[in-house]
Short mmCIF file of N, CA and C in Angstrom, two decimals:
data_model
loop_
_atom_site.label_atom_id
_atom_site.label_comp_id
_atom_site.label_asym_id
_atom_site.label_seq_id
_atom_site.Cartn_x
_atom_site.Cartn_y
_atom_site.Cartn_z
N LEU A 205 0.85 -1.17 0.00
CA LEU A 205 0.00 0.00 0.00
C LEU A 205 0.89 1.23 0.00
N TYR A 206 0.50 2.25 -0.74
CA TYR A 206 1.33 3.44 -0.79
C TYR A 206 0.49 4.68 -1.07
N ILE A 207 1.08 5.81 -0.80
CA ILE A 207 0.61 7.11 -1.28
C ILE A 207 1.84 7.84 -1.80
N MET A 208 1.63 8.76 -2.72
CA MET A 208 2.74 9.51 -3.28
C MET A 208 3.01 10.75 -2.42
N GLY A 209 4.22 11.27 -2.51
CA GLY A 209 4.60 12.48 -1.79
C GLY A 209 4.55 13.69 -2.69
N ASN A 210 4.74 14.87 -2.10
CA ASN A 210 4.62 16.10 -2.87
C ASN A 210 5.62 16.21 -4.01
N ASP A 211 6.79 15.59 -3.87
CA ASP A 211 7.78 15.71 -4.95
C ASP A 211 8.04 14.39 -5.66
N ASP A 212 7.13 13.43 -5.51
CA ASP A 212 7.23 12.19 -6.28
C ASP A 212 6.73 12.50 -7.69
N PRO A 213 7.52 12.17 -8.71
CA PRO A 213 7.18 12.63 -10.05
C PRO A 213 6.02 11.89 -10.73
N ILE A 214 5.84 10.60 -10.45
CA ILE A 214 4.81 9.84 -11.17
C ILE A 214 4.22 8.77 -10.27
N GLU A 215 3.03 8.31 -10.61
CA GLU A 215 2.41 7.18 -9.92
C GLU A 215 3.08 5.89 -10.41
N PHE A 216 3.00 4.82 -9.58
CA PHE A 216 3.45 3.51 -10.03
C PHE A 216 2.57 3.07 -11.19
N ARG A 217 3.11 2.26 -12.06
CA ARG A 217 2.30 1.70 -13.14
C ARG A 217 1.38 0.63 -12.59
N ALA A 218 0.32 0.35 -13.31
CA ALA A 218 -0.71 -0.60 -12.88
C ALA A 218 -0.15 -1.99 -12.59
N GLU A 219 0.92 -2.38 -13.28
CA GLU A 219 1.45 -3.73 -13.08
C GLU A 219 2.34 -3.85 -11.83
N ALA A 220 2.61 -2.75 -11.17
CA ALA A 220 3.42 -2.80 -9.95
C ALA A 220 2.65 -3.57 -8.87
N PRO A 221 3.36 -4.30 -8.01
CA PRO A 221 2.68 -5.11 -6.97
C PRO A 221 2.27 -4.27 -5.76
N CYS A 222 1.83 -3.06 -6.02
CA CYS A 222 1.45 -2.13 -4.96
C CYS A 222 0.07 -1.57 -5.27
N VAL A 223 -0.62 -1.14 -4.23
CA VAL A 223 -1.95 -0.56 -4.38
C VAL A 223 -1.94 0.86 -3.82
N SER A 224 -2.34 1.81 -4.63
CA SER A 224 -2.43 3.19 -4.16
C SER A 224 -3.61 3.32 -3.21
N LEU A 225 -3.39 3.97 -2.08
CA LEU A 225 -4.45 4.23 -1.12
C LEU A 225 -5.17 5.55 -1.40
N HIS A 226 -4.66 6.34 -2.29
CA HIS A 226 -5.21 7.68 -2.49
C HIS A 226 -6.71 7.62 -2.82
N GLY A 227 -7.50 8.22 -1.94
CA GLY A 227 -8.93 8.32 -2.17
C GLY A 227 -9.72 7.04 -1.99
N ARG A 228 -9.11 6.04 -1.39
CA ARG A 228 -9.79 4.76 -1.23
C ARG A 228 -9.46 4.09 0.09
N LYS A 229 -10.19 3.04 0.38
CA LYS A 229 -10.00 2.26 1.60
C LYS A 229 -9.69 0.82 1.20
N VAL A 230 -8.68 0.24 1.86
CA VAL A 230 -8.30 -1.14 1.60
C VAL A 230 -8.32 -1.89 2.93
N ASP A 231 -9.01 -3.03 2.96
CA ASP A 231 -9.05 -3.87 4.15
C ASP A 231 -7.91 -4.87 4.10
N LEU A 232 -7.22 -5.03 5.23
CA LEU A 232 -6.06 -5.91 5.27
C LEU A 232 -5.87 -6.43 6.69
N HIS A 233 -5.98 -7.73 6.88
CA HIS A 233 -5.71 -8.38 8.16
C HIS A 233 -6.50 -7.79 9.33
N GLY A 234 -7.79 -7.53 9.11
CA GLY A 234 -8.65 -7.05 10.18
C GLY A 234 -8.63 -5.55 10.42
N PHE A 235 -7.84 -4.84 9.66
CA PHE A 235 -7.78 -3.39 9.75
C PHE A 235 -8.05 -2.80 8.37
N SER A 236 -8.35 -1.52 8.33
CA SER A 236 -8.55 -0.81 7.07
C SER A 236 -7.55 0.32 6.99
N PHE A 237 -7.19 0.64 5.77
CA PHE A 237 -6.26 1.74 5.51
C PHE A 237 -6.89 2.62 4.45
N ALA A 238 -7.00 3.91 4.75
CA ALA A 238 -7.53 4.89 3.79
C ALA A 238 -6.46 5.94 3.57
N GLY A 239 -6.34 6.41 2.36
CA GLY A 239 -5.24 7.31 2.08
C GLY A 239 -5.59 8.56 1.32
N TYR A 240 -4.69 9.52 1.46
CA TYR A 240 -4.80 10.79 0.75
C TYR A 240 -3.39 11.34 0.56
N GLN A 241 -3.02 11.61 -0.68
CA GLN A 241 -1.63 11.99 -0.96
C GLN A 241 -1.41 13.47 -1.23
N ASN A 242 -2.43 14.24 -1.49
CA ASN A 242 -2.23 15.65 -1.85
C ASN A 242 -1.92 16.51 -0.64
N GLY A 243 -1.27 17.63 -0.90
CA GLY A 243 -0.93 18.56 0.16
C GLY A 243 -0.90 19.98 -0.38
N PRO A 244 -0.62 20.95 0.48
CA PRO A 244 -0.60 22.35 0.05
C PRO A 244 0.59 22.65 -0.86
N PRO A 245 0.52 23.75 -1.59
CA PRO A 245 1.65 24.14 -2.45
C PRO A 245 2.95 24.19 -1.66
N PHE A 246 4.00 23.60 -2.25
CA PHE A 246 5.28 23.51 -1.55
C PHE A 246 6.43 23.65 -2.54
N MET A 247 6.50 22.76 -3.53
CA MET A 247 7.60 22.77 -4.49
C MET A 247 7.11 22.75 -5.94
N GLY A 248 5.83 22.93 -6.14
CA GLY A 248 5.29 22.88 -7.50
C GLY A 248 5.10 21.47 -8.01
N GLY A 249 4.92 20.51 -7.10
CA GLY A 249 4.75 19.11 -7.49
C GLY A 249 3.34 18.80 -7.96
N PRO A 250 3.16 17.62 -8.56
CA PRO A 250 1.86 17.25 -9.13
C PRO A 250 0.77 16.95 -8.10
N PHE A 251 1.12 16.76 -6.84
CA PHE A 251 0.13 16.39 -5.83
C PHE A 251 -0.13 17.53 -4.85
N GLU A 252 0.02 18.74 -5.33
CA GLU A 252 -0.19 19.92 -4.49
C GLU A 252 -1.50 20.61 -4.89
N ARG A 253 -2.23 21.08 -3.87
CA ARG A 253 -3.53 21.71 -4.08
C ARG A 253 -3.67 22.90 -3.14
N PRO A 254 -4.51 23.88 -3.51
CA PRO A 254 -4.84 24.95 -2.55
C PRO A 254 -5.64 24.37 -1.39
N GLU A 255 -5.60 25.03 -0.25
CA GLU A 255 -6.24 24.53 0.98
C GLU A 255 -7.72 24.22 0.77
N PHE A 256 -8.46 25.04 0.01
CA PHE A 256 -9.89 24.78 -0.17
C PHE A 256 -10.13 23.48 -0.94
N GLU A 257 -9.24 23.12 -1.86
CA GLU A 257 -9.37 21.85 -2.58
C GLU A 257 -9.03 20.68 -1.66
N LEU A 258 -8.01 20.85 -0.82
CA LEU A 258 -7.65 19.80 0.13
C LEU A 258 -8.84 19.50 1.04
N GLU A 259 -9.49 20.54 1.53
CA GLU A 259 -10.64 20.36 2.42
C GLU A 259 -11.76 19.60 1.72
N LYS A 260 -12.06 19.97 0.49
CA LYS A 260 -13.12 19.31 -0.28
C LYS A 260 -12.78 17.84 -0.55
N GLU A 261 -11.55 17.57 -0.96
CA GLU A 261 -11.13 16.20 -1.27
C GLU A 261 -11.08 15.33 -0.01
N LEU A 262 -10.61 15.88 1.10
CA LEU A 262 -10.56 15.11 2.35
C LEU A 262 -11.96 14.83 2.88
N LEU A 263 -12.87 15.75 2.70
CA LEU A 263 -14.26 15.53 3.11
C LEU A 263 -14.85 14.35 2.35
N ALA A 264 -14.44 14.16 1.11
CA ALA A 264 -14.94 13.06 0.29
C ALA A 264 -14.50 11.69 0.80
N ILE A 265 -13.38 11.63 1.54
CA ILE A 265 -12.95 10.32 2.07
C ILE A 265 -13.28 10.14 3.55
N ALA A 266 -13.86 11.15 4.18
CA ALA A 266 -14.14 11.08 5.62
C ALA A 266 -15.03 9.89 5.98
N ASP A 267 -15.98 9.55 5.14
CA ASP A 267 -16.87 8.43 5.44
C ASP A 267 -16.18 7.07 5.36
N LEU A 268 -14.96 7.03 4.85
CA LEU A 268 -14.20 5.78 4.79
C LEU A 268 -13.59 5.42 6.14
N LEU A 269 -13.57 6.38 7.06
CA LEU A 269 -12.86 6.20 8.33
C LEU A 269 -13.77 5.65 9.42
N ASP A 270 -13.23 4.69 10.18
CA ASP A 270 -13.90 4.18 11.37
C ASP A 270 -12.84 3.76 12.37
N GLU A 271 -13.25 3.20 13.50
CA GLU A 271 -12.32 2.90 14.59
C GLU A 271 -11.28 1.82 14.26
N ARG A 272 -11.41 1.13 13.13
CA ARG A 272 -10.43 0.11 12.71
C ARG A 272 -9.61 0.58 11.52
N THR A 273 -9.72 1.88 11.20
CA THR A 273 -9.06 2.43 10.01
C THR A 273 -7.86 3.28 10.38
N VAL A 274 -6.79 3.09 9.62
CA VAL A 274 -5.60 3.93 9.71
C VAL A 274 -5.63 4.89 8.52
N LEU A 275 -5.58 6.17 8.81
CA LEU A 275 -5.50 7.18 7.77
C LEU A 275 -4.03 7.35 7.41
N VAL A 276 -3.71 7.23 6.13
CA VAL A 276 -2.34 7.37 5.65
C VAL A 276 -2.31 8.57 4.71
N THR A 277 -1.55 9.59 5.08
CA THR A 277 -1.41 10.79 4.25
C THR A 277 0.06 11.11 4.06
N HIS A 278 0.35 11.90 3.06
CA HIS A 278 1.73 12.36 2.94
C HIS A 278 1.99 13.46 3.96
N HIS A 279 1.08 14.40 4.07
CA HIS A 279 1.26 15.54 4.96
C HIS A 279 0.70 15.28 6.35
N PRO A 280 1.28 15.93 7.36
CA PRO A 280 0.75 15.82 8.72
C PRO A 280 -0.48 16.71 8.92
N ALA A 281 -1.13 16.51 10.04
CA ALA A 281 -2.19 17.41 10.46
C ALA A 281 -1.55 18.71 10.93
N ARG A 282 -2.21 19.83 10.71
CA ARG A 282 -1.67 21.12 11.15
C ARG A 282 -1.46 21.12 12.65
N GLY A 283 -0.27 21.54 13.07
CA GLY A 283 0.04 21.67 14.49
C GLY A 283 0.50 20.38 15.16
N ILE A 284 0.59 19.28 14.42
CA ILE A 284 0.98 17.99 15.02
C ILE A 284 2.15 17.42 14.22
N LEU A 285 3.33 17.45 14.79
CA LEU A 285 4.54 16.93 14.15
C LEU A 285 4.72 17.51 12.75
N ASP A 286 4.43 18.81 12.58
CA ASP A 286 4.33 19.34 11.23
C ASP A 286 5.38 20.34 10.78
N ASN A 287 6.11 20.98 11.69
CA ASN A 287 7.09 22.00 11.31
C ASN A 287 6.50 23.06 10.39
N GLY A 288 5.22 23.35 10.56
CA GLY A 288 4.57 24.37 9.75
C GLY A 288 4.04 23.89 8.42
N PHE A 289 4.13 22.60 8.12
CA PHE A 289 3.68 22.07 6.84
C PHE A 289 2.38 21.28 6.95
N GLY A 290 1.69 21.38 8.07
CA GLY A 290 0.49 20.60 8.29
C GLY A 290 -0.72 21.11 7.53
N VAL A 291 -1.69 20.21 7.36
CA VAL A 291 -2.91 20.51 6.63
C VAL A 291 -4.06 20.67 7.63
N LYS A 292 -4.72 21.82 7.57
CA LYS A 292 -5.81 22.11 8.50
C LYS A 292 -6.93 21.08 8.39
N ALA A 293 -7.29 20.68 7.19
CA ALA A 293 -8.39 19.72 7.00
C ALA A 293 -8.07 18.35 7.62
N ILE A 294 -6.81 17.95 7.65
CA ILE A 294 -6.44 16.69 8.31
C ILE A 294 -6.55 16.86 9.82
N GLN A 295 -6.13 18.00 10.32
CA GLN A 295 -6.26 18.28 11.76
C GLN A 295 -7.73 18.24 12.17
N GLU A 296 -8.60 18.89 11.40
CA GLU A 296 -10.03 18.89 11.71
C GLU A 296 -10.62 17.49 11.63
N MET A 297 -10.19 16.71 10.65
CA MET A 297 -10.67 15.34 10.51
C MET A 297 -10.28 14.51 11.73
N SER A 298 -9.06 14.70 12.22
CA SER A 298 -8.61 13.92 13.37
C SER A 298 -9.34 14.33 14.65
N GLU A 299 -9.86 15.54 14.69
CA GLU A 299 -10.62 15.99 15.85
C GLU A 299 -12.09 15.58 15.79
N ASN A 300 -12.63 15.41 14.58
CA ASN A 300 -14.06 15.17 14.41
C ASN A 300 -14.45 13.77 13.98
N ARG A 301 -13.50 12.95 13.60
CA ARG A 301 -13.77 11.58 13.17
C ARG A 301 -13.03 10.61 14.08
N HIS A 302 -13.61 9.44 14.25
CA HIS A 302 -12.96 8.42 15.08
C HIS A 302 -12.29 7.40 14.16
N PHE A 303 -10.95 7.40 14.17
CA PHE A 303 -10.20 6.39 13.44
C PHE A 303 -9.01 5.98 14.29
N LEU A 304 -8.42 4.85 13.96
CA LEU A 304 -7.42 4.21 14.81
C LEU A 304 -6.12 5.00 14.92
N ALA A 305 -5.58 5.41 13.78
CA ALA A 305 -4.28 6.08 13.78
C ALA A 305 -4.13 6.88 12.50
N HIS A 306 -3.16 7.78 12.51
CA HIS A 306 -2.81 8.57 11.33
C HIS A 306 -1.31 8.42 11.12
N ILE A 307 -0.93 7.91 9.96
CA ILE A 307 0.48 7.74 9.59
C ILE A 307 0.77 8.70 8.44
N HIS A 308 1.84 9.46 8.58
CA HIS A 308 2.20 10.44 7.55
C HIS A 308 3.71 10.59 7.48
N GLY A 309 4.12 11.40 6.54
CA GLY A 309 5.52 11.74 6.37
C GLY A 309 5.66 13.24 6.21
N HIS A 310 6.38 13.66 5.20
CA HIS A 310 6.63 15.01 4.74
C HIS A 310 7.53 15.84 5.66
N SER A 311 7.23 15.94 6.92
CA SER A 311 7.98 16.79 7.84
C SER A 311 9.15 15.98 8.41
N HIS A 312 10.27 16.00 7.70
CA HIS A 312 11.39 15.10 7.97
C HIS A 312 12.05 15.29 9.34
N SER A 313 12.03 16.48 9.87
CA SER A 313 12.71 16.70 11.15
C SER A 313 11.82 16.42 12.36
N ARG A 314 10.59 15.97 12.16
CA ARG A 314 9.68 15.72 13.26
C ARG A 314 9.29 14.24 13.36
N PHE A 315 10.19 13.34 12.99
CA PHE A 315 9.96 11.90 13.10
C PHE A 315 9.52 11.56 14.52
N GLY A 316 8.48 10.74 14.66
CA GLY A 316 8.04 10.33 15.98
C GLY A 316 6.53 10.21 16.07
N ARG A 317 6.04 10.20 17.29
CA ARG A 317 4.62 10.01 17.56
C ARG A 317 4.10 11.11 18.47
N GLN A 318 2.86 11.54 18.21
CA GLN A 318 2.14 12.45 19.09
C GLN A 318 0.69 11.99 19.07
N GLY A 319 0.23 11.43 20.20
CA GLY A 319 -1.12 10.89 20.25
C GLY A 319 -1.29 9.77 19.25
N MET A 320 -2.29 9.88 18.40
CA MET A 320 -2.58 8.87 17.39
C MET A 320 -1.83 9.13 16.08
N HIS A 321 -1.00 10.17 16.02
CA HIS A 321 -0.30 10.58 14.81
C HIS A 321 1.13 10.05 14.83
N PHE A 322 1.55 9.44 13.72
CA PHE A 322 2.88 8.88 13.58
C PHE A 322 3.55 9.51 12.36
N ASN A 323 4.63 10.25 12.58
CA ASN A 323 5.40 10.81 11.48
C ASN A 323 6.54 9.83 11.19
N VAL A 324 6.48 9.17 10.04
CA VAL A 324 7.46 8.15 9.69
C VAL A 324 8.46 8.64 8.64
N ALA A 325 8.53 9.95 8.42
CA ALA A 325 9.47 10.52 7.45
C ALA A 325 10.90 10.31 7.93
N SER A 326 11.70 9.64 7.15
CA SER A 326 13.05 9.30 7.56
C SER A 326 14.12 10.23 7.01
N ALA A 327 13.87 10.87 5.90
CA ALA A 327 14.80 11.83 5.30
C ALA A 327 16.21 11.27 5.14
N GLY A 328 16.30 10.06 4.63
CA GLY A 328 17.60 9.47 4.38
C GLY A 328 18.32 8.94 5.60
N LYS A 329 17.70 9.01 6.75
CA LYS A 329 18.32 8.49 7.97
C LYS A 329 18.04 7.00 8.07
N ASN A 330 18.89 6.32 8.77
CA ASN A 330 18.76 4.87 8.94
C ASN A 330 17.81 4.60 10.11
N ARG A 331 16.51 4.79 9.86
CA ARG A 331 15.53 4.58 10.90
C ARG A 331 14.18 4.22 10.27
N ALA A 332 13.36 3.60 11.07
CA ALA A 332 12.02 3.23 10.63
C ALA A 332 11.14 3.10 11.86
N MET A 333 9.84 3.02 11.62
CA MET A 333 8.90 2.84 12.72
C MET A 333 8.06 1.61 12.40
N LEU A 334 7.98 0.73 13.37
CA LEU A 334 7.16 -0.47 13.25
C LEU A 334 5.97 -0.28 14.19
N ILE A 335 4.75 -0.26 13.64
CA ILE A 335 3.55 0.01 14.42
C ILE A 335 2.71 -1.24 14.49
N ASP A 336 2.47 -1.72 15.71
CA ASP A 336 1.62 -2.89 15.94
C ASP A 336 0.21 -2.40 16.26
N LEU A 337 -0.67 -2.46 15.29
CA LEU A 337 -2.03 -1.94 15.45
C LEU A 337 -2.83 -2.74 16.46
N GLN A 338 -2.60 -4.03 16.52
CA GLN A 338 -3.34 -4.89 17.44
C GLN A 338 -2.95 -4.61 18.89
N ALA A 339 -1.67 -4.51 19.15
CA ALA A 339 -1.17 -4.34 20.52
C ALA A 339 -1.09 -2.87 20.95
N HIS A 340 -1.30 -1.95 20.01
CA HIS A 340 -1.16 -0.51 20.29
C HIS A 340 0.23 -0.19 20.84
N THR A 341 1.23 -0.72 20.17
CA THR A 341 2.61 -0.40 20.51
C THR A 341 3.33 0.00 19.21
N TYR A 342 4.45 0.65 19.38
CA TYR A 342 5.27 0.95 18.21
C TYR A 342 6.73 0.86 18.61
N ALA A 343 7.57 0.58 17.64
CA ALA A 343 9.00 0.48 17.87
C ALA A 343 9.71 1.40 16.89
N VAL A 344 10.73 2.07 17.38
CA VAL A 344 11.59 2.88 16.54
C VAL A 344 12.84 2.05 16.28
N LEU A 345 13.12 1.80 15.03
CA LEU A 345 14.26 0.98 14.63
C LEU A 345 15.26 1.86 13.90
N GLY A 346 16.54 1.64 14.13
CA GLY A 346 17.50 2.43 13.38
C GLY A 346 18.85 2.53 14.01
N ASP A 347 19.42 3.74 13.96
CA ASP A 347 20.79 4.02 14.39
C ASP A 347 21.06 3.64 15.84
N HIS A 348 20.06 3.70 16.65
CA HIS A 348 20.20 3.46 18.07
C HIS A 348 19.48 2.18 18.46
N ASP A 349 19.51 1.85 19.73
CA ASP A 349 18.76 0.68 20.19
C ASP A 349 17.29 0.86 19.90
N SER A 350 16.63 -0.23 19.54
CA SER A 350 15.20 -0.17 19.27
C SER A 350 14.42 0.07 20.55
N LEU A 351 13.37 0.84 20.44
CA LEU A 351 12.48 1.13 21.55
C LEU A 351 11.10 0.59 21.24
N CYS A 352 10.47 -0.06 22.18
CA CYS A 352 9.10 -0.52 21.99
C CYS A 352 8.25 0.24 23.02
N LEU A 353 7.30 1.02 22.51
CA LEU A 353 6.55 1.92 23.38
C LEU A 353 5.05 1.74 23.18
N PRO A 354 4.25 1.95 24.23
CA PRO A 354 2.79 1.91 24.07
C PRO A 354 2.28 3.22 23.45
N TRP A 355 1.11 3.17 22.86
CA TRP A 355 0.49 4.41 22.37
C TRP A 355 -0.98 4.41 22.64
#
């Protein structure tokens, strides 16, 4: 499962063994994943939209979310692990809808977790985040000793 980032030049071709989450929900192993890849203007990339379009497009996927769904976006919610690059409509969605977790990237210097939000942007660093949805734990893997933490 994937979503594209603001500076990713093209979508994967149909024959790739991956499924785009953008604008859709995919059920997998007892959980659902819904995705949205667009974000505000940043570098002139193909997945950038003005804020009013982001709000309209995110509203269209809001009904896909429930307590077993992980929202996967490229951009963070405004004010949460965002370094000023967050999207207001994602922040509002996380306040008004009940879903399991939000996984995003984009803000490379804010890797980590805040509440139900997980910033997994690695920015070329030797690190990753392993999230156990069933156990509500996550592990940070990489340059240092791995940590397993509750959320």
